[in-house]
Amino acid sequence: MATETVAKPRTSARVHVQKFGTFLSGMIMPNIGAFIAWGIITALFIEKGWLPVPQLGGFGETGGKPNIGLVGPMITYLLPLLIGYTGGKMVYDVRGGVVGAIGTMGVIVGAGIPMFIGAMIMGPLGGWTMKKIDSIWDGKIRPGFEMLVNNFSAGIWGALLALLGFYGISPLVTAFSTAAGNFVQFLVQNGLLPLTSIFIEPAKVLFLNNAINHGVLTPLGVQQSLEQGKSILFLLEANPGPGLGLLLAYMFFGRGAAKASAPGAAIIQFLGGIHEIYFPYVLMRPLLILGTIAGGMTGIATLALTNSGLVAPAAPGSIFAVLAQTSRDSYFGVILSVVLAATVSFLVSSLILRTTKHSDEADLGDATSRMEAMKGKKSSVASTLTGAGAGTAAGTTAAGRGGVGVLAGPVRNIVFACDAGMGSSAMGASVLRNKIKAAGFPDVKVTNASIANLSDTYDVVVTHQDLTERAKPATSSAVHYSVDNFMNSPRYDEIVELVKESNTEGGTADAGTTHGAHAADAPVDATPAAAGTAAGAAAAGTSAAGSPEILARESVVLNGSATTRDAAIDEAGRLLLARGAVDEGYIAAMHEREESVSTYMGSFLAIPHGTNAAKDHIRKSAVSVIRYPEGIDWNGKQVKFVVGVAGINNEHLHILSSIAKVFTNKEQVARLEAATSEDEVLELFGKVNA
């Protein structure tokens, strides 16, 4: 069967720069631990450090010979080699990493200074060229000679790359580093460095910061730190003050969902160092970029006036990371720069919020969607803003079994993958399973599993949009679909069509290229469901043999007394507690789970449950059901039914399957809303304890 050709969309220059920045970041970020280790050793043991040790700091002499120490060799050899290896490995696995590291060594020795930019060139170059060379004789080597050819080809080409790095790349990179360093020094000497915030702060919101920070500022900052013991460059982008000031302004003068979510966002941004959490707030009102620019300029000016800096990169940009890498003589200046940056950003942002009219509540989800669209992938913290992982899924490029986006055979095995928790994915799997059966394909297996237990054995993988990027590496040959609503996602119909097409005699199906979803109505699931057997049991209408009653009449409340989300969680948890199913610690874990990602499911339903770490607080499986006729606000969504869940050994999956069937049927939901007795509710959910 012919497959439809999808026109490839044009890629903007901004996206290319983002990809370039992401690639640079991919070489630096895995090695941040090594940078931190070097920063700690430097801060402690150099001559001006907290605990000067000549043998470790590399100053003075021992036995008439100069001390080499750890600081110099680590920054000159270890860190560039790690970057070069990582860059090569990104392109061509371990073999590319080894060749990239060999080439990097040539640049290091040729320059005699820390060669981070050289490493970021030679690492990927080594991996890419080795990959091309291997393709020349791929499949042409006689059996028994593979190891010989592979080892000698890598050795010979690595040696040639080292020579190229020594004689060719090293002088060019040295000249660039010198020119860039002189330019930065010019800005510092003329008091112009604060002006860089005019470019850096907008670049952060547009996700161009990686190209600037990891491509230029970190390498130059390390060189400056080696010479002067600290560098202001490490804080040009990482200062958490401007973002904190913006979020504080929303806490006091924002409205609706933006104001409600700002405190949590501030904690994540300032303490966790995840700056992207405040980007949607800027996108809601682009004029607020002036607040972060003013704050950034103030922070940089403060650092310059107090001659303060960090000894190593602060990544992520948490206040804890900043303080950990602060030079011994710079604590006052660094702390002052953060405080003043936050203050100025707060004042300017507050003025803008107070003098302009805008509906924050209506636009936060949309702004989050635009942020993720610009980023090119899902944000790991976006769900904190909307309570439901709102945003445009970056989409999932389907890597089918016969090529990109193409299935080589019929769909037989579908998995609904989740993180870890109590059963959202089982409900989603149940909905999808019922749709596929109704379409006439009962033999297609639909299971649910945790992402940690995924293997590359599935035809189709379905995940909540916040989890897709995590599921891809383990299931690279599967077609991926992102959903944003577990109860009635339109993606389910697309999957059913894919099943129909692929199971047509002699046919294959083009899975398309993007199955993203817009403003989310559903949380990231967190089901520890052990693969498909449990879900299969749920679908068959069975529960664990001999398991006690899971949904009891006394756990059904037709008129809940709570008026807020947290009170509703408490009410659902107390019903579980009264049944002896959990202890007090589990209720606290239910709140903890809700703070991380909302358990709103769509169709007026929320299923609060504990975290995976709260398993020890569960004594037996139980479910509670509470109806709120007037509805309560659940992070901006209306909830009329709250189902508290506690499960052991997946005994609760059958009742979740029954609940899923009810809430995907509008008539059933209407009957639940009109129910006048607990028995009617139990009847609607079926023989859940059979």
XYZ file of N, CA and C in Angstrom, residues 503-673:
513
model
N -3.113 -3.237 9.452
C -3.605 -4.610 9.470
C -4.406 -4.962 8.223
N -4.458 -4.037 7.264
C -5.048 -4.349 5.967
C -4.107 -5.293 5.236
N -4.649 -6.246 4.587
C -3.819 -7.288 3.971
C -2.774 -6.668 3.058
N -1.516 -6.963 3.355
C -0.402 -6.491 2.540
C -0.074 -5.027 2.728
N -0.697 -4.399 3.720
C -0.517 -2.967 3.848
C 0.410 -2.569 4.959
N 0.980 -1.391 4.825
C 1.724 -0.741 5.894
C 1.168 0.660 6.018
N 1.487 1.309 7.098
C 0.906 2.632 7.319
C 1.973 3.650 7.581
N 1.776 4.794 7.016
C 2.654 5.916 7.329
C 2.178 6.533 8.624
N 3.046 6.494 9.588
C 2.639 6.995 10.897
C 2.656 8.496 10.969
N 3.072 9.171 9.926
C 3.142 10.616 9.987
C 4.395 11.058 10.697
N 4.508 12.339 10.870
C 5.717 12.852 11.477
C 5.488 13.503 12.807
N 4.302 14.022 13.052
C 4.088 14.716 14.304
C 2.727 14.387 14.866
N 2.695 13.977 16.102
C 1.436 13.692 16.777
C 1.404 14.483 18.069
N 1.646 15.756 17.970
C 1.681 16.592 19.151
C 0.295 16.895 19.641
N 0.207 17.562 20.787
C -1.084 17.919 21.340
C -0.988 19.288 21.948
N -2.090 20.006 21.897
C -2.096 21.360 22.441
C -2.562 21.331 23.879
N -2.917 22.501 24.384
C -3.152 22.697 25.808
C -3.665 21.457 26.496
N -2.896 20.990 27.429
C -3.168 19.696 28.034
C -4.265 19.778 29.050
N -5.034 18.682 29.135
C -6.052 18.563 30.162
C -5.687 17.485 31.155
N -4.541 16.840 30.953
C -4.258 15.669 31.755
C -2.884 15.748 32.359
N -2.671 15.034 33.450
C -1.387 15.051 34.113
C -0.444 14.033 33.520
N 0.818 14.169 33.897
C 1.744 13.090 33.639
C 1.332 11.936 34.520
N 1.207 10.752 33.925
C 0.829 9.612 34.761
C 2.023 9.136 35.534
N 1.758 8.409 36.554
C 2.839 7.881 37.350
C 2.472 6.517 37.838
N 2.245 5.608 36.909
C 1.840 4.265 37.286
C 3.012 3.321 37.283
N 3.253 2.554 38.331
C 4.337 1.611 38.315
C 3.876 0.307 37.730
N 2.824 0.345 36.940
C 2.212 -0.871 36.440
C 3.250 -1.764 35.826
N 3.252 -2.977 36.248
C 4.275 -3.895 35.798
C 3.886 -4.475 34.467
N 4.197 -3.751 33.426
C 3.994 -4.200 32.065
C 2.572 -4.638 31.825
N 2.421 -5.592 30.891
C 1.099 -5.834 30.359
C 0.237 -6.784 31.120
N 0.765 -7.629 31.957
C -0.073 -8.640 32.585
C -1.131 -8.025 33.463
N -0.764 -7.012 34.200
C -1.734 -6.378 35.078
C -2.810 -5.697 34.276
N -2.404 -4.998 33.211
C -3.389 -4.323 32.396
C -4.282 -5.323 31.703
N -3.699 -6.440 31.319
C -4.503 -7.469 30.688
C -5.543 -8.000 31.635
N -5.175 -8.178 32.874
C -6.139 -8.640 33.860
C -7.246 -7.630 34.039
N -6.875 -6.350 34.007
C -7.890 -5.315 34.147
C -8.874 -5.367 33.010
N -8.342 -5.559 31.797
C -9.219 -5.583 30.632
C -10.142 -6.776 30.668
N -9.681 -7.877 31.201
C -10.490 -9.085 31.238
C -11.546 -9.030 32.316
N -11.516 -7.986 33.122
C -12.524 -7.856 34.154
C -12.237 -8.711 35.352
N -10.973 -8.944 35.642
C -10.625 -9.753 36.795
C -9.818 -8.926 37.744
N -9.826 -9.293 39.013
C -8.970 -8.686 39.996
C -8.163 -9.785 40.629
N -7.209 -9.388 41.456
C -6.342 -10.385 42.064
C -7.174 -11.373 42.852
N -6.825 -12.618 42.680
C -7.573 -13.676 43.350
C -7.522 -13.478 44.848
N -8.700 -13.512 45.419
C -8.755 -13.414 46.875
C -8.532 -12.023 47.404
N -8.434 -10.997 46.516
C -8.181 -9.655 47.010
C -9.404 -9.123 47.726
N -9.236 -8.295 48.740
C -10.367 -7.762 49.491
C -11.130 -6.746 48.653
N -12.287 -6.337 49.153
C -13.116 -5.372 48.455
C -12.353 -4.070 48.263
N -12.283 -3.601 47.016
C -11.486 -2.417 46.712
C -12.323 -1.149 46.777
N -13.503 -1.160 46.178
C -14.417 -0.023 46.269
C -15.621 -0.427 47.106
N -15.711 0.113 48.310
C -16.797 -0.218 49.229
C -17.811 0.923 49.274
N -19.009 0.578 49.697
C -20.084 1.569 49.737
C -19.725 2.750 50.626
N -19.061 2.467 51.753
C -18.723 3.551 52.674
C -17.640 4.483 52.123
N -17.022 4.106 51.007
C -15.996 4.955 50.397
C -16.551 5.790 49.256
N -17.880 5.799 49.121
C -18.528 6.611 48.089
C -19.277 7.752 48.769
N -18.949 8.984 48.393
C -19.591 10.168 48.961
C -20.225 10.957 47.818
N -21.526 11.210 47.922
C -22.247 11.888 46.839
C -22.135 13.402 46.901
N -21.890 13.940 48.079
C -21.795 15.388 48.235
C -20.573 15.715 49.082
N -19.455 15.904 48.425
C -18.231 16.208 49.138
C -18.291 17.562 49.806
N -17.601 17.696 50.911
C -17.638 18.944 51.667
C -16.507 19.898 51.291
N -15.506 19.415 50.584
C -14.345 20.241 50.253
C -14.719 21.311 49.232
N -14.014 22.416 49.299
C -14.224 23.505 48.331
C -12.951 23.859 47.578
N -11.833 23.242 47.948
C -10.561 23.492 47.268
C -9.917 22.167 46.878
N -8.941 22.253 45.999
C -8.244 21.049 45.554
C -7.598 20.315 46.724
N -6.847 21.033 47.549
C -6.129 20.376 48.646
C -7.094 19.746 49.646
N -8.214 20.440 49.909
C -9.201 19.880 50.837
C -9.835 18.625 50.246
N -10.016 18.607 48.936
C -10.584 17.425 48.284
C -9.625 16.243 48.366
N -8.337 16.523 48.226
C -7.342 15.452 48.368
C -7.376 14.892 49.786
N -7.468 15.795 50.760
C -7.569 15.346 52.153
C -8.813 14.478 52.353
N -9.928 14.903 51.771
C -11.182 14.175 51.948
C -11.086 12.775 51.334
N -10.512 12.694 50.132
C -10.344 11.387 49.487
C -9.375 10.516 50.268
N -8.321 11.135 50.799
C -7.330 10.383 51.570
C -7.880 9.874 52.885
N -8.743 10.681 53.526
C -9.308 10.252 54.809
C -10.228 9.043 54.630
N -10.911 8.970 53.500
C -11.745 7.799 53.228
C -10.892 6.539 53.100
N -9.724 6.680 52.455
C -8.802 5.544 52.353
C -8.255 5.182 53.734
N -7.986 6.220 54.527
C -7.470 6.007 55.879
C -8.512 5.296 56.743
N -9.777 5.707 56.608
C -10.842 5.092 57.398
C -11.025 3.618 57.047
N -10.699 3.259 55.833
C -10.797 1.864 55.411
C -9.614 1.033 55.909
N -8.617 1.695 56.504
C -7.417 0.985 56.931
C -6.508 0.631 55.771
N -6.700 1.306 54.625
C -5.898 1.000 53.434
C -4.554 1.703 53.453
N -4.472 2.850 54.134
C -3.241 3.638 54.155
C -3.034 4.200 55.553
N -1.840 4.770 55.763
C -1.613 5.499 57.006
C -1.543 6.999 56.692
N -1.313 7.800 57.730
C -1.327 9.254 57.562
C -0.282 9.728 56.554
N 0.843 9.032 56.496
C 1.913 9.441 55.584
C 1.492 9.410 54.130
N 0.522 8.558 53.796
C 0.101 8.449 52.396
C -0.648 9.706 51.952
N -1.428 10.286 52.844
C -2.159 11.500 52.491
C -1.172 12.625 52.170
N -0.120 12.718 52.969
C 0.915 13.724 52.680
C 1.546 13.463 51.320
N 1.743 12.183 50.990
C 2.326 11.832 49.695
C 1.378 12.163 48.548
N 0.071 12.124 48.787
C -0.899 12.511 47.761
C -0.740 13.991 47.417
N -0.524 14.805 48.435
C -0.293 16.230 48.190
C 1.037 16.449 47.473
N 2.036 15.694 47.867
C 3.351 15.809 47.223
C 3.251 15.475 45.739
N 2.515 14.428 45.421
C 2.323 14.033 44.023
C 1.607 15.130 43.248
N 0.615 15.745 43.873
C -0.160 16.774 43.193
C 0.678 18.019 42.916
N 1.609 18.318 43.808
C 2.453 19.488 43.614
C 3.420 19.284 42.462
N 3.818 18.046 42.218
C 4.766 17.786 41.126
C 4.065 17.803 39.780
N 2.976 17.070 39.658
C 2.190 17.049 38.419
C 0.729 16.812 38.783
N -0.174 17.567 38.161
C -1.590 17.451 38.476
C -2.130 16.077 38.111
N -3.105 15.615 38.884
C -3.758 14.328 38.603
C -5.113 14.538 37.938
N -5.359 15.735 37.405
C -6.588 15.971 36.652
C -6.555 15.133 35.385
N -7.656 14.434 35.100
C -7.684 13.488 33.997
C -8.521 13.939 32.816
N -9.296 15.003 32.953
C -10.265 15.356 31.940
C -11.632 14.819 32.329
N -12.678 15.258 31.628
C -14.052 14.791 31.877
C -14.473 14.995 33.329
N -14.054 16.107 33.942
C -14.418 16.486 35.317
C -13.851 15.526 36.366
N -12.816 14.770 36.016
C -12.293 13.725 36.915
C -10.861 14.020 37.335
N -10.576 13.798 38.620
C -9.201 13.821 39.142
C -8.993 12.552 39.953
N -7.788 11.984 39.876
C -7.508 10.757 40.641
C -6.251 10.956 41.501
N -6.357 11.702 42.578
C -5.184 11.923 43.436
C -4.661 10.621 44.021
N -3.352 10.489 44.070
C -2.715 9.299 44.629
C -1.324 9.674 45.093
N -0.687 8.780 45.805
C 0.618 9.062 46.370
C 1.741 8.915 45.360
N 2.928 9.281 45.792
C 4.109 9.117 44.960
C 4.554 7.660 44.986
N 5.458 7.326 44.084
C 5.966 5.959 44.055
C 6.693 5.617 45.354
N 7.316 6.649 45.955
C 8.052 6.415 47.198
C 7.130 6.158 48.383
N 5.815 6.387 48.180
C 4.864 6.231 49.288
C 4.285 4.831 49.374
N 4.823 3.881 48.625
C 4.297 2.514 48.637
C 4.257 1.917 50.040
N 5.242 2.278 50.849
C 5.307 1.701 52.194
C 4.152 2.158 53.081
N 3.467 3.213 52.670
C 2.346 3.723 53.463
C 1.023 3.055 53.092
N 1.037 2.158 52.106
C -0.184 1.472 51.671
C -0.269 0.109 52.352
N -1.399 -0.181 52.979
C -1.599 -1.462 53.658
C -2.429 -2.434 52.823
N -3.352 -1.897 52.028
C -4.148 -2.735 51.129
C -4.710 -1.842 50.028
N -5.133 -2.453 48.947
C -5.673 -1.694 47.826
C -7.068 -1.175 48.152
N -7.324 0.079 47.785
C -8.642 0.672 48.010
C -8.812 1.881 47.110
N -10.070 2.206 46.855
C -10.417 3.359 46.030
C -11.564 4.094 46.713
N -11.504 5.412 46.711
C -12.610 6.216 47.233
C -13.141 7.104 46.114
N -14.447 7.359 46.137
C -15.090 8.171 45.102
C -15.905 9.270 45.777
N -15.620 10.512 45.410
C -16.347 11.648 45.983
C -16.882 12.503 44.843
N -18.144 12.883 44.955
C -18.755 13.755 43.953
C -18.910 15.156 44.528
N -18.606 16.152 43.708
C -18.769 17.555 44.086
C -19.721 18.191 43.071
N -21.014 18.203 43.361
C -22.013 18.669 42.380
C -21.743 20.072 41.851
N -21.238 20.954 42.702
C -20.987 22.326 42.270
C -19.631 22.474 41.596
N -18.823 21.461 41.702
C -17.494 21.508 41.102
C -16.507 22.293 41.947
N -15.245 21.922 41.853
C -14.187 22.660 42.544
C -13.081 22.971 41.538
N -12.336 24.015 41.822
C -11.248 24.438 40.930
C -10.026 23.552 41.163
N -9.578 22.898 40.104
C -8.408 22.010 40.185
C -7.347 22.567 39.240
N -6.594 23.517 39.734
C -5.574 24.171 38.909
C -6.172 24.762 37.634
N -7.304 25.421 37.783
C -7.931 26.055 36.637
C -8.888 25.168 35.880
N -9.010 23.886 36.241
C -9.939 22.956 35.609
C -11.074 22.626 36.589
N -12.268 22.431 36.059
C -13.393 22.089 36.936
C -13.430 20.583 37.170
N -13.484 20.210 38.439
C -13.552 18.801 38.831
C -14.833 18.564 39.616
N -15.584 17.537 39.211
C -16.799 17.158 39.931
C -16.675 15.785 40.583
N -15.660 15.021 40.166
C -15.472 13.684 40.731
C -13.998 13.505 41.107
N -13.767 13.127 42.350
C -12.413 12.878 42.842
C -12.330 11.417 43.263
N -11.410 10.693 42.665
C -11.225 9.273 42.959
C -9.861 9.095 43.618
N -9.861 8.806 44.907
C -8.611 8.542 45.611
C -8.162 7.112 45.375
N -6.875 6.910 45.128
C -6.370 5.590 44.736
C -5.190 5.179 45.609
N -5.230 3.940 46.077
C -4.086 3.310 46.730
C -4.061 1.862 46.267
N -2.958 1.422 45.716
C -2.942 0.073 45.144
C -1.692 -0.713 45.461
N -1.873 -2.004 45.694
C -0.768 -2.946 45.904
C -0.887 -4.044 44.856
N 0.221 -4.340 44.216
C 0.268 -5.438 43.239
C -0.792 -5.305 42.156
N -1.112 -4.036 41.804
C -2.026 -3.768 40.696
C -3.450 -4.276 40.926
N -3.829 -4.539 42.186
C -5.180 -5.005 42.468
C -6.224 -3.950 42.127
N -5.807 -2.691 42.057
C -6.740 -1.601 41.815
C -6.960 -1.330 40.328
N -6.250 -2.047 39.459
C -6.320 -1.718 38.041
C -7.689 -1.998 37.442
N -8.387 -3.007 37.945
C -9.693 -3.323 37.374
C -10.697 -2.200 37.621
N -10.723 -1.668 38.845
C -11.639 -0.573 39.131
C -11.261 0.654 38.306
N -9.949 0.903 38.093
C -9.541 2.027 37.256
C -10.006 1.832 35.822
N -9.957 0.593 35.357
C -10.454 0.298 34.019
C -11.947 0.592 33.931
N -12.681 0.216 34.962
C -14.121 0.490 34.987
C -14.387 1.988 35.019
N -13.620 2.706 35.819
C -13.777 4.160 35.901
C -13.490 4.794 34.547
N -12.454 4.304 33.872
C -12.105 4.840 32.559
C -13.253 4.667 31.582
N -13.875 3.491 31.596
C -14.999 3.238 30.687
C -16.146 4.198 30.968
N -16.402 4.462 32.234
C -17.501 5.350 32.595
C -17.227 6.770 32.116
N -16.028 7.259 32.360
C -15.746 8.668 32.092
C -15.420 8.961 30.634
N -15.367 7.953 29.800
C -15.257 8.199 28.364
C -16.633 8.155 27.700
N -17.643 7.968 28.492
C -19.020 7.911 27.988
C -19.802 9.067 28.601
N -20.192 10.029 27.768
C -20.865 11.218 28.286
C -22.179 10.878 28.988
N -22.888 9.879 28.481
C -24.148 9.489 29.116
C -23.903 8.926 30.513
N -22.836 8.141 30.638
C -22.504 7.576 31.948
C -22.119 8.674 32.928
N -21.344 9.654 32.445
C -20.960 10.771 33.315
C -22.201 11.528 33.760
N -23.132 11.721 32.848
C -24.387 12.406 33.205
C -25.160 11.615 34.249
N -25.155 10.297 34.130
C -25.833 9.457 35.127
C -25.152 9.579 36.490
N -23.830 9.660 36.479
C -23.107 9.838 37.745
C -23.486 11.165 38.393
N -23.584 12.205 37.576
C -23.943 13.520 38.107
C -25.349 13.514 38.692
